Amino acid sequence: MNALHTIDTVKVDPMKFRRALGNFATGVTIMTAQNEHGEKVGVTANSFNSVSLDPALILWSIDKNSSSFHVFEQATHFAVNILSGSQIELSNKFSRRNIDKYEGTSFQEGVGLAPVLDHCSAVFECERHQIIEGGDHWIIIGKVVNFHDEGRSPLVYHQGAYSGVTPHPLLQVRESAEVEDVGAMHQGHLHGNVCYLMSRAFKFYQNDYIPKQLVTGFRTSEARLLLVLGSGTASSKADLPRDIAMPMQEVEQSAAILEKDGLLIETNGFYKLTEKGKKTAHYLFDIADSHQNEVLNKYSDSEKDSFIKILRDIAGIA
């Protein structure tokens, strides 16, 4: 049995201690508050954690030297904005000093005037419950009075770098290749049926592809809209539901979210990607192309070309 590594707490190296703590992967949050004088603050933090379910309590910590602490101390409420995978830029923005962090930031005022940021994975609106001294930090405990669960894939921080969440390979349960014994004739017929095979192939293809796409923080509808606009396949707004395979209402809702994030604009009744949107679409194309190459790697170029040609013909794409 390996002996436990003991250290003299008086001689702890702060940098080595920080690196060791970095092995614990965390989510990324932006803590926001506003006092009665209208001063708004926001800080990027990964010290967030739950404390109690009943009552619903959470905590986080802030450096005692932070210029934002006085507002968190004065404000009756604060918000915990858990960032999605698409909000790295926002995380970096709120970690900077001496800038107007709310300029160009999309948010709403929540309980106690605390700014609630748009398009996060989740938001917890909290009443300031208690502030406790903790070494060189203040530990702020909040009582959750409202929360919003958006279900977006969260941004993750590990060993000083941003990361994302994908299902662990050992936990991915794949459907068995076997089917119930319905007779050799019927089984053979089913395995030669184009509709059945396409449906099954699509399901297996999506099993690994969708988690890679969702880790960016965009919902499937948002990612599809970016890809379609980036490829230029839709020539009008009416084409979008067909190309994205979603109702117009969902297309418009996705467009509104992407427009708020500065990824697209509506002009002449159609959507157009901004430069930021083009870069994001390029990133999504890289994910899609990488997965496609991974899946089709064992086939020859001629086999891949034939397969794509058949799919295009069936899809009615010239």
mmCIF file of C-alpha atoms in Angstrom:
data_model
loop_
_atom_site.group_PDB
_atom_site.id
_atom_site.type_symbol
_atom_site.label_atom_id
_atom_site.label_comp_id
_atom_site.label_asym_id
_atom_site.label_seq_id
_atom_site.Cartn_x
_atom_site.Cartn_y
_atom_site.Cartn_z
ATOM 1 C CA MET A 1 0.000 0.000 0.000
ATOM 2 C CA ASN A 2 1.321 3.402 -0.940
ATOM 3 C CA ALA A 3 1.866 5.766 1.957
ATOM 4 C CA LEU A 4 -0.164 8.934 1.966
ATOM 5 C CA HIS A 5 1.825 11.960 0.850
ATOM 6 C CA THR A 6 2.001 14.363 3.751
ATOM 7 C CA ILE A 7 3.158 17.954 3.551
ATOM 8 C CA ASP A 8 4.010 20.665 5.969
ATOM 9 C CA THR A 9 1.058 23.046 5.600
ATOM 10 C CA VAL A 10 3.310 25.979 6.518
ATOM 11 C CA LYS A 11 5.464 25.383 3.413
ATOM 12 C CA VAL A 12 2.783 24.748 0.792
ATOM 13 C CA ASP A 13 3.886 26.094 -2.585
ATOM 14 C CA PRO A 14 0.907 28.166 -3.853
ATOM 15 C CA MET A 15 1.641 27.437 -7.527
ATOM 16 C CA LYS A 16 2.005 23.685 -7.024
ATOM 17 C CA PHE A 17 -1.101 23.714 -4.828
ATOM 18 C CA ARG A 18 -3.043 25.507 -7.578
ATOM 19 C CA ARG A 19 -1.864 22.996 -10.190
ATOM 20 C CA ALA A 20 -2.895 20.098 -7.962
ATOM 21 C CA LEU A 21 -6.330 21.642 -7.469
ATOM 22 C CA GLY A 22 -6.563 21.911 -11.252
ATOM 23 C CA ASN A 23 -6.968 18.137 -11.441
ATOM 24 C CA PHE A 24 -10.509 18.636 -10.152
ATOM 25 C CA ALA A 25 -12.506 19.557 -13.245
ATOM 26 C CA THR A 26 -15.168 22.196 -12.594
ATOM 27 C CA GLY A 27 -17.825 24.117 -14.400
ATOM 28 C CA VAL A 28 -17.350 27.807 -15.130
ATOM 29 C CA THR A 29 -19.655 30.462 -13.712
ATOM 30 C CA ILE A 30 -20.051 34.210 -13.828
ATOM 31 C CA MET A 31 -21.288 35.621 -10.523
ATOM 32 C CA THR A 32 -23.297 38.814 -10.933
ATOM 33 C CA ALA A 33 -24.861 41.360 -8.583
ATOM 34 C CA GLN A 34 -26.133 44.939 -8.453
ATOM 35 C CA ASN A 35 -26.418 47.171 -5.396
ATOM 36 C CA GLU A 36 -29.060 49.808 -4.662
ATOM 37 C CA HIS A 37 -26.871 52.481 -6.272
ATOM 38 C CA GLY A 38 -26.977 50.683 -9.622
ATOM 39 C CA GLU A 39 -23.389 49.421 -9.505
ATOM 40 C CA LYS A 40 -23.224 46.153 -11.446
ATOM 41 C CA VAL A 41 -20.398 43.651 -11.016
ATOM 42 C CA GLY A 42 -19.592 40.286 -12.498
ATOM 43 C CA VAL A 43 -16.692 37.911 -11.939
ATOM 44 C CA THR A 44 -15.741 34.606 -13.560
ATOM 45 C CA ALA A 45 -15.425 31.888 -10.917
ATOM 46 C CA ASN A 46 -15.126 28.110 -10.709
ATOM 47 C CA SER A 47 -15.438 27.912 -6.921
ATOM 48 C CA PHE A 48 -19.207 27.345 -7.100
ATOM 49 C CA ASN A 49 -20.667 24.375 -5.230
ATOM 50 C CA SER A 50 -23.888 23.178 -3.660
ATOM 51 C CA VAL A 51 -24.343 23.176 0.116
ATOM 52 C CA SER A 52 -27.861 22.017 0.915
ATOM 53 C CA LEU A 53 -31.049 20.875 -0.808
ATOM 54 C CA ASP A 54 -33.417 21.868 1.990
ATOM 55 C CA PRO A 55 -33.058 24.749 2.291
ATOM 56 C CA ALA A 56 -31.538 25.238 -1.167
ATOM 57 C CA LEU A 57 -28.108 26.720 -0.447
ATOM 58 C CA ILE A 58 -25.030 27.207 -2.638
ATOM 59 C CA LEU A 59 -21.630 28.796 -2.076
ATOM 60 C CA TRP A 60 -18.718 30.330 -3.910
ATOM 61 C CA SER A 61 -15.642 32.304 -2.899
ATOM 62 C CA ILE A 62 -14.147 35.624 -3.934
ATOM 63 C CA ASP A 63 -10.639 37.008 -3.396
ATOM 64 C CA LYS A 64 -10.515 39.515 -0.522
ATOM 65 C CA ASN A 65 -8.621 41.894 -2.817
ATOM 66 C CA SER A 66 -11.358 41.869 -5.456
ATOM 67 C CA SER A 67 -12.710 45.321 -6.250
ATOM 68 C CA SER A 68 -16.120 43.718 -6.869
ATOM 69 C CA PHE A 69 -16.579 42.369 -3.352
ATOM 70 C CA HIS A 70 -18.137 45.529 -1.919
ATOM 71 C CA VAL A 71 -21.075 45.222 -4.325
ATOM 72 C CA PHE A 72 -21.610 41.531 -3.531
ATOM 73 C CA GLU A 73 -21.506 42.497 0.159
ATOM 74 C CA GLN A 74 -24.048 45.301 -0.299
ATOM 75 C CA ALA A 75 -26.441 43.626 -2.754
ATOM 76 C CA THR A 76 -29.377 41.694 -1.340
ATOM 77 C CA HIS A 77 -29.144 39.119 -4.135
ATOM 78 C CA PHE A 78 -26.706 37.686 -6.659
ATOM 79 C CA ALA A 79 -26.935 35.333 -9.627
ATOM 80 C CA VAL A 80 -24.886 32.256 -10.450
ATOM 81 C CA ASN A 81 -24.650 32.043 -14.243
ATOM 82 C CA ILE A 82 -23.358 28.601 -15.249
ATOM 83 C CA LEU A 83 -21.754 29.073 -18.656
ATOM 84 C CA SER A 84 -22.424 26.919 -21.696
ATOM 85 C CA GLY A 85 -19.762 25.597 -24.030
ATOM 86 C CA SER A 86 -20.338 28.498 -26.430
ATOM 87 C CA GLN A 87 -19.493 31.186 -23.838
ATOM 88 C CA ILE A 88 -15.702 31.033 -23.597
ATOM 89 C CA GLU A 89 -15.495 34.595 -24.894
ATOM 90 C CA LEU A 90 -17.904 35.758 -22.175
ATOM 91 C CA SER A 91 -15.899 33.929 -19.511
ATOM 92 C CA ASN A 92 -12.723 35.669 -20.637
ATOM 93 C CA LYS A 93 -14.493 39.037 -20.753
ATOM 94 C CA PHE A 94 -15.708 38.837 -17.156
ATOM 95 C CA SER A 95 -12.311 37.695 -15.921
ATOM 96 C CA ARG A 96 -10.704 40.948 -17.091
ATOM 97 C CA ARG A 97 -10.300 44.077 -14.986
ATOM 98 C CA ASN A 98 -10.891 47.750 -15.682
ATOM 99 C CA ILE A 99 -13.429 47.254 -18.491
ATOM 100 C CA ASP A 100 -17.193 47.677 -18.750
ATOM 101 C CA LYS A 101 -18.094 44.007 -18.638
ATOM 102 C CA TYR A 102 -21.763 44.642 -19.388
ATOM 103 C CA GLU A 103 -21.218 46.661 -22.554
ATOM 104 C CA GLY A 104 -22.506 44.484 -25.382
ATOM 105 C CA THR A 105 -23.493 41.713 -22.965
ATOM 106 C CA SER A 106 -27.004 40.311 -23.274
ATOM 107 C CA PHE A 107 -28.722 40.039 -19.866
ATOM 108 C CA GLN A 108 -31.944 40.601 -17.932
ATOM 109 C CA GLU A 109 -32.433 41.914 -14.402
ATOM 110 C CA GLY A 110 -33.496 39.165 -12.045
ATOM 111 C CA VAL A 111 -34.468 39.036 -8.383
ATOM 112 C CA GLY A 112 -32.882 41.854 -6.402
ATOM 113 C CA LEU A 113 -31.693 43.491 -9.645
ATOM 114 C CA ALA A 114 -29.002 40.811 -10.106
ATOM 115 C CA PRO A 115 -28.048 40.579 -13.802
ATOM 116 C CA VAL A 116 -29.082 37.241 -15.339
ATOM 117 C CA LEU A 117 -26.986 36.444 -18.417
ATOM 118 C CA ASP A 118 -28.637 35.034 -21.534
ATOM 119 C CA HIS A 119 -28.025 31.580 -23.057
ATOM 120 C CA CYS A 120 -26.307 29.965 -20.075
ATOM 121 C CA SER A 121 -26.561 26.275 -19.174
ATOM 122 C CA ALA A 122 -28.370 27.211 -15.964
ATOM 123 C CA VAL A 123 -28.850 30.206 -13.680
ATOM 124 C CA PHE A 124 -29.448 30.290 -9.928
ATOM 125 C CA GLU A 125 -30.863 33.524 -8.488
ATOM 126 C CA CYS A 126 -29.856 33.753 -4.850
ATOM 127 C CA GLU A 127 -30.571 35.808 -1.776
ATOM 128 C CA ARG A 128 -27.352 36.656 0.075
ATOM 129 C CA HIS A 129 -27.500 34.335 3.068
ATOM 130 C CA GLN A 130 -24.132 34.523 4.795
ATOM 131 C CA ILE A 131 -20.553 35.671 4.244
ATOM 132 C CA ILE A 132 -17.803 33.705 5.988
ATOM 133 C CA GLU A 133 -14.095 34.419 6.180
ATOM 134 C CA GLY A 134 -11.972 31.748 4.505
ATOM 135 C CA GLY A 135 -8.281 32.541 4.442
ATOM 136 C CA ASP A 136 -7.520 34.944 1.605
ATOM 137 C CA HIS A 137 -11.094 34.613 0.263
ATOM 138 C CA TRP A 138 -14.602 35.461 1.393
ATOM 139 C CA ILE A 139 -17.010 32.516 1.179
ATOM 140 C CA ILE A 140 -20.434 33.736 0.060
ATOM 141 C CA ILE A 141 -23.419 31.487 0.755
ATOM 142 C CA GLY A 142 -26.619 32.107 -1.141
ATOM 143 C CA LYS A 143 -30.174 30.871 -0.678
ATOM 144 C CA VAL A 144 -31.652 29.916 -4.056
ATOM 145 C CA VAL A 145 -34.953 31.707 -4.641
ATOM 146 C CA ASN A 146 -35.299 31.028 -8.375
ATOM 147 C CA PHE A 147 -33.473 29.038 -11.037
ATOM 148 C CA HIS A 148 -33.501 28.429 -14.788
ATOM 149 C CA ASP A 149 -32.406 25.129 -16.332
ATOM 150 C CA GLU A 150 -31.595 25.705 -20.017
ATOM 151 C CA GLY A 151 -30.069 22.262 -20.585
ATOM 152 C CA ARG A 152 -27.114 23.496 -22.640
ATOM 153 C CA SER A 153 -23.836 21.591 -22.498
ATOM 154 C CA PRO A 154 -21.676 23.377 -19.889
ATOM 155 C CA LEU A 155 -18.242 24.900 -20.200
ATOM 156 C CA VAL A 156 -15.639 22.959 -18.209
ATOM 157 C CA TYR A 157 -12.332 24.086 -16.710
ATOM 158 C CA HIS A 158 -9.534 21.590 -16.132
ATOM 159 C CA GLN A 159 -5.796 22.097 -15.541
ATOM 160 C CA GLY A 160 -5.931 25.741 -16.544
ATOM 161 C CA ALA A 161 -7.724 25.170 -19.845
ATOM 162 C CA TYR A 162 -11.296 25.198 -21.102
ATOM 163 C CA SER A 163 -12.846 21.886 -21.992
ATOM 164 C CA GLY A 164 -16.262 20.368 -22.648
ATOM 165 C CA VAL A 165 -18.466 17.471 -21.612
ATOM 166 C CA THR A 166 -18.932 14.321 -23.679
ATOM 167 C CA PRO A 167 -20.326 10.976 -22.502
ATOM 168 C CA HIS A 168 -17.668 8.583 -21.237
ATOM 169 C CA PRO A 169 -17.078 5.815 -23.830
ATOM 170 C CA LEU A 170 -17.641 3.052 -21.255
ATOM 171 C CA LEU A 171 -21.111 4.432 -20.493
ATOM 172 C CA GLN A 172 -22.324 4.603 -24.073
ATOM 173 C CA VAL A 173 -24.851 1.846 -24.411
ATOM 174 C CA ARG A 174 -25.274 0.821 -28.012
ATOM 175 C CA GLU A 175 -28.242 -1.039 -29.311
ATOM 176 C CA SER A 176 -27.496 -4.712 -29.857
ATOM 177 C CA ALA A 177 -26.900 -5.687 -33.458
ATOM 178 C CA GLU A 178 -29.197 -8.632 -32.969
ATOM 179 C CA VAL A 179 -32.920 -8.483 -33.655
ATOM 180 C CA GLU A 180 -35.643 -10.675 -32.319
ATOM 181 C CA ASP A 181 -36.065 -13.990 -34.091
ATOM 182 C CA VAL A 182 -38.959 -13.288 -36.435
ATOM 183 C CA GLY A 183 -37.919 -15.891 -38.962
ATOM 184 C CA ALA A 184 -34.895 -16.023 -41.206
ATOM 185 C CA MET A 185 -36.838 -14.715 -44.193
ATOM 186 C CA HIS A 186 -38.108 -11.609 -42.399
ATOM 187 C CA GLN A 187 -34.793 -10.880 -40.705
ATOM 188 C CA GLY A 188 -32.917 -11.047 -43.981
ATOM 189 C CA HIS A 189 -35.520 -8.841 -45.611
ATOM 190 C CA LEU A 190 -35.244 -6.237 -42.861
ATOM 191 C CA HIS A 191 -31.450 -6.094 -43.140
ATOM 192 C CA GLY A 192 -31.778 -5.356 -46.827
ATOM 193 C CA ASN A 193 -34.436 -2.683 -46.428
ATOM 194 C CA VAL A 194 -33.124 0.781 -47.337
ATOM 195 C CA CYS A 195 -35.488 2.677 -45.028
ATOM 196 C CA TYR A 196 -34.595 0.507 -42.036
ATOM 197 C CA LEU A 197 -30.855 0.653 -42.721
ATOM 198 C CA MET A 198 -30.832 4.432 -43.254
ATOM 199 C CA SER A 199 -32.777 4.991 -40.062
ATOM 200 C CA ARG A 200 -30.502 2.681 -38.080
ATOM 201 C CA ALA A 201 -27.323 4.110 -39.619
ATOM 202 C CA PHE A 202 -28.451 7.659 -38.862
ATOM 203 C CA LYS A 203 -29.120 6.746 -35.241
ATOM 204 C CA PHE A 204 -25.662 5.217 -34.770
ATOM 205 C CA TYR A 205 -23.983 8.093 -36.610
ATOM 206 C CA GLN A 206 -25.720 10.624 -34.351
ATOM 207 C CA ASN A 207 -24.810 8.723 -31.173
ATOM 208 C CA ASP A 208 -21.222 9.932 -31.384
ATOM 209 C CA TYR A 209 -21.680 13.068 -33.479
ATOM 210 C CA ILE A 210 -24.337 14.935 -31.476
ATOM 211 C CA PRO A 211 -22.343 14.927 -28.190
ATOM 212 C CA LYS A 212 -19.364 16.412 -30.064
ATOM 213 C CA GLN A 213 -21.625 19.141 -31.446
ATOM 214 C CA LEU A 214 -23.415 19.828 -28.172
ATOM 215 C CA VAL A 215 -20.151 20.321 -26.304
ATOM 216 C CA THR A 216 -19.851 23.662 -28.122
ATOM 217 C CA GLY A 217 -22.830 24.899 -26.081
ATOM 218 C CA PHE A 218 -25.119 25.294 -29.096
ATOM 219 C CA ARG A 219 -28.365 23.418 -29.265
ATOM 220 C CA THR A 220 -28.899 21.158 -32.261
ATOM 221 C CA SER A 221 -31.250 23.648 -33.922
ATOM 222 C CA GLU A 222 -28.760 26.505 -33.477
ATOM 223 C CA ALA A 223 -25.853 24.448 -34.776
ATOM 224 C CA ARG A 224 -27.846 23.307 -37.804
ATOM 225 C CA LEU A 225 -28.859 26.868 -38.631
ATOM 226 C CA LEU A 226 -25.236 28.016 -38.474
ATOM 227 C CA LEU A 227 -24.138 25.128 -40.708
ATOM 228 C CA VAL A 228 -26.875 25.720 -43.282
ATOM 229 C CA LEU A 229 -26.211 29.456 -43.431
ATOM 230 C CA GLY A 230 -22.484 28.779 -43.560
ATOM 231 C CA SER A 231 -22.861 26.399 -46.497
ATOM 232 C CA GLY A 232 -25.235 28.670 -48.429
ATOM 233 C CA THR A 233 -27.597 25.813 -49.325
ATOM 234 C CA ALA A 234 -30.735 27.779 -48.427
ATOM 235 C CA SER A 235 -31.586 30.592 -50.817
ATOM 236 C CA SER A 236 -34.568 31.909 -48.861
ATOM 237 C CA LYS A 237 -36.042 31.862 -45.386
ATOM 238 C CA ALA A 238 -38.686 29.416 -46.592
ATOM 239 C CA ASP A 239 -35.930 26.885 -47.404
ATOM 240 C CA LEU A 240 -34.607 26.776 -43.853
ATOM 241 C CA PRO A 241 -37.163 24.402 -42.261
ATOM 242 C CA ARG A 242 -36.440 21.923 -45.076
ATOM 243 C CA ASP A 243 -32.663 22.136 -44.782
ATOM 244 C CA ILE A 244 -32.584 22.237 -40.975
ATOM 245 C CA ALA A 245 -35.382 19.654 -40.646
ATOM 246 C CA MET A 246 -37.180 21.727 -38.028
ATOM 247 C CA PRO A 247 -40.358 23.849 -37.934
ATOM 248 C CA MET A 248 -40.098 27.523 -38.867
ATOM 249 C CA GLN A 249 -40.974 28.541 -35.305
ATOM 250 C CA GLU A 250 -37.922 26.723 -33.973
ATOM 251 C CA VAL A 251 -35.775 28.157 -36.757
ATOM 252 C CA GLU A 252 -36.862 31.685 -35.815
ATOM 253 C CA GLN A 253 -36.279 31.054 -32.102
ATOM 254 C CA SER A 254 -32.773 29.771 -32.846
ATOM 255 C CA ALA A 255 -32.092 32.743 -35.117
ATOM 256 C CA ALA A 256 -33.155 35.158 -32.369
ATOM 257 C CA ILE A 257 -30.709 33.563 -29.918
ATOM 258 C CA LEU A 258 -27.858 33.600 -32.437
ATOM 259 C CA GLU A 259 -28.639 37.211 -33.354
ATOM 260 C CA LYS A 260 -28.370 38.260 -29.693
ATOM 261 C CA ASP A 261 -24.966 36.584 -29.575
ATOM 262 C CA GLY A 262 -23.837 38.549 -32.616
ATOM 263 C CA LEU A 263 -23.595 35.501 -34.876
ATOM 264 C CA LEU A 264 -26.143 36.521 -37.490
ATOM 265 C CA ILE A 265 -28.276 39.420 -38.662
ATOM 266 C CA GLU A 266 -31.565 39.503 -40.539
ATOM 267 C CA THR A 267 -31.449 41.505 -43.742
ATOM 268 C CA ASN A 268 -34.009 41.661 -46.545
ATOM 269 C CA GLY A 269 -36.090 38.973 -44.860
ATOM 270 C CA PHE A 270 -33.227 36.467 -44.673
ATOM 271 C CA TYR A 271 -30.455 35.627 -42.234
ATOM 272 C CA LYS A 272 -26.810 36.401 -42.862
ATOM 273 C CA LEU A 273 -23.843 35.301 -40.773
ATOM 274 C CA THR A 274 -21.614 37.938 -39.224
ATOM 275 C CA GLU A 275 -17.835 37.471 -39.243
ATOM 276 C CA LYS A 276 -18.138 35.961 -35.779
ATOM 277 C CA GLY A 277 -20.892 33.686 -37.092
ATOM 278 C CA LYS A 278 -18.741 32.564 -40.023
ATOM 279 C CA LYS A 279 -15.895 31.626 -37.683
ATOM 280 C CA THR A 280 -18.319 29.685 -35.487
ATOM 281 C CA ALA A 281 -19.799 27.882 -38.501
ATOM 282 C CA HIS A 282 -16.277 26.990 -39.639
ATOM 283 C CA TYR A 283 -15.626 25.481 -36.219
ATOM 284 C CA LEU A 284 -18.834 23.421 -36.455
ATOM 285 C CA PHE A 285 -17.895 22.259 -39.970
ATOM 286 C CA ASP A 286 -14.552 21.067 -38.602
ATOM 287 C CA ILE A 287 -16.384 18.958 -36.014
ATOM 288 C CA ALA A 288 -18.743 17.534 -38.647
ATOM 289 C CA ASP A 289 -15.946 16.798 -41.129
ATOM 290 C CA SER A 290 -13.750 15.212 -38.480
ATOM 291 C CA HIS A 291 -16.541 12.862 -37.393
ATOM 292 C CA GLN A 292 -17.413 11.977 -40.995
ATOM 293 C CA ASN A 293 -13.782 11.159 -41.766
ATOM 294 C CA GLU A 294 -13.582 9.052 -38.628
ATOM 295 C CA VAL A 295 -16.678 7.031 -39.558
ATOM 296 C CA LEU A 296 -15.799 6.583 -43.253
ATOM 297 C CA ASN A 297 -12.077 6.070 -42.755
ATOM 298 C CA LYS A 298 -12.213 2.316 -43.519
ATOM 299 C CA TYR A 299 -13.805 2.840 -46.930
ATOM 300 C CA SER A 300 -12.025 3.686 -50.161
ATOM 301 C CA ASP A 301 -12.487 7.062 -51.851
ATOM 302 C CA SER A 302 -14.582 5.481 -54.605
ATOM 303 C CA GLU A 303 -16.837 3.783 -52.039
ATOM 304 C CA LYS A 304 -17.286 7.073 -50.174
ATOM 305 C CA ASP A 305 -18.032 8.947 -53.398
ATOM 306 C CA SER A 306 -20.615 6.353 -54.417
ATOM 307 C CA PHE A 307 -22.225 6.413 -50.982
ATOM 308 C CA ILE A 308 -22.504 10.204 -50.979
ATOM 309 C CA LYS A 309 -23.849 10.180 -54.548
ATOM 310 C CA ILE A 310 -26.593 7.705 -53.570
ATOM 311 C CA LEU A 311 -27.535 9.775 -50.525
ATOM 312 C CA ARG A 312 -27.683 12.956 -52.622
ATOM 313 C CA ASP A 313 -29.913 11.226 -55.184
ATOM 314 C CA ILE A 314 -32.285 9.912 -52.525
ATOM 315 C CA ALA A 315 -32.364 13.338 -50.845
ATOM 316 C CA GLY A 316 -33.190 15.016 -54.153
ATOM 317 C CA ILE A 317 -30.017 17.081 -54.182
ATOM 318 C CA ALA A 318 -28.654 17.746 -57.643
#
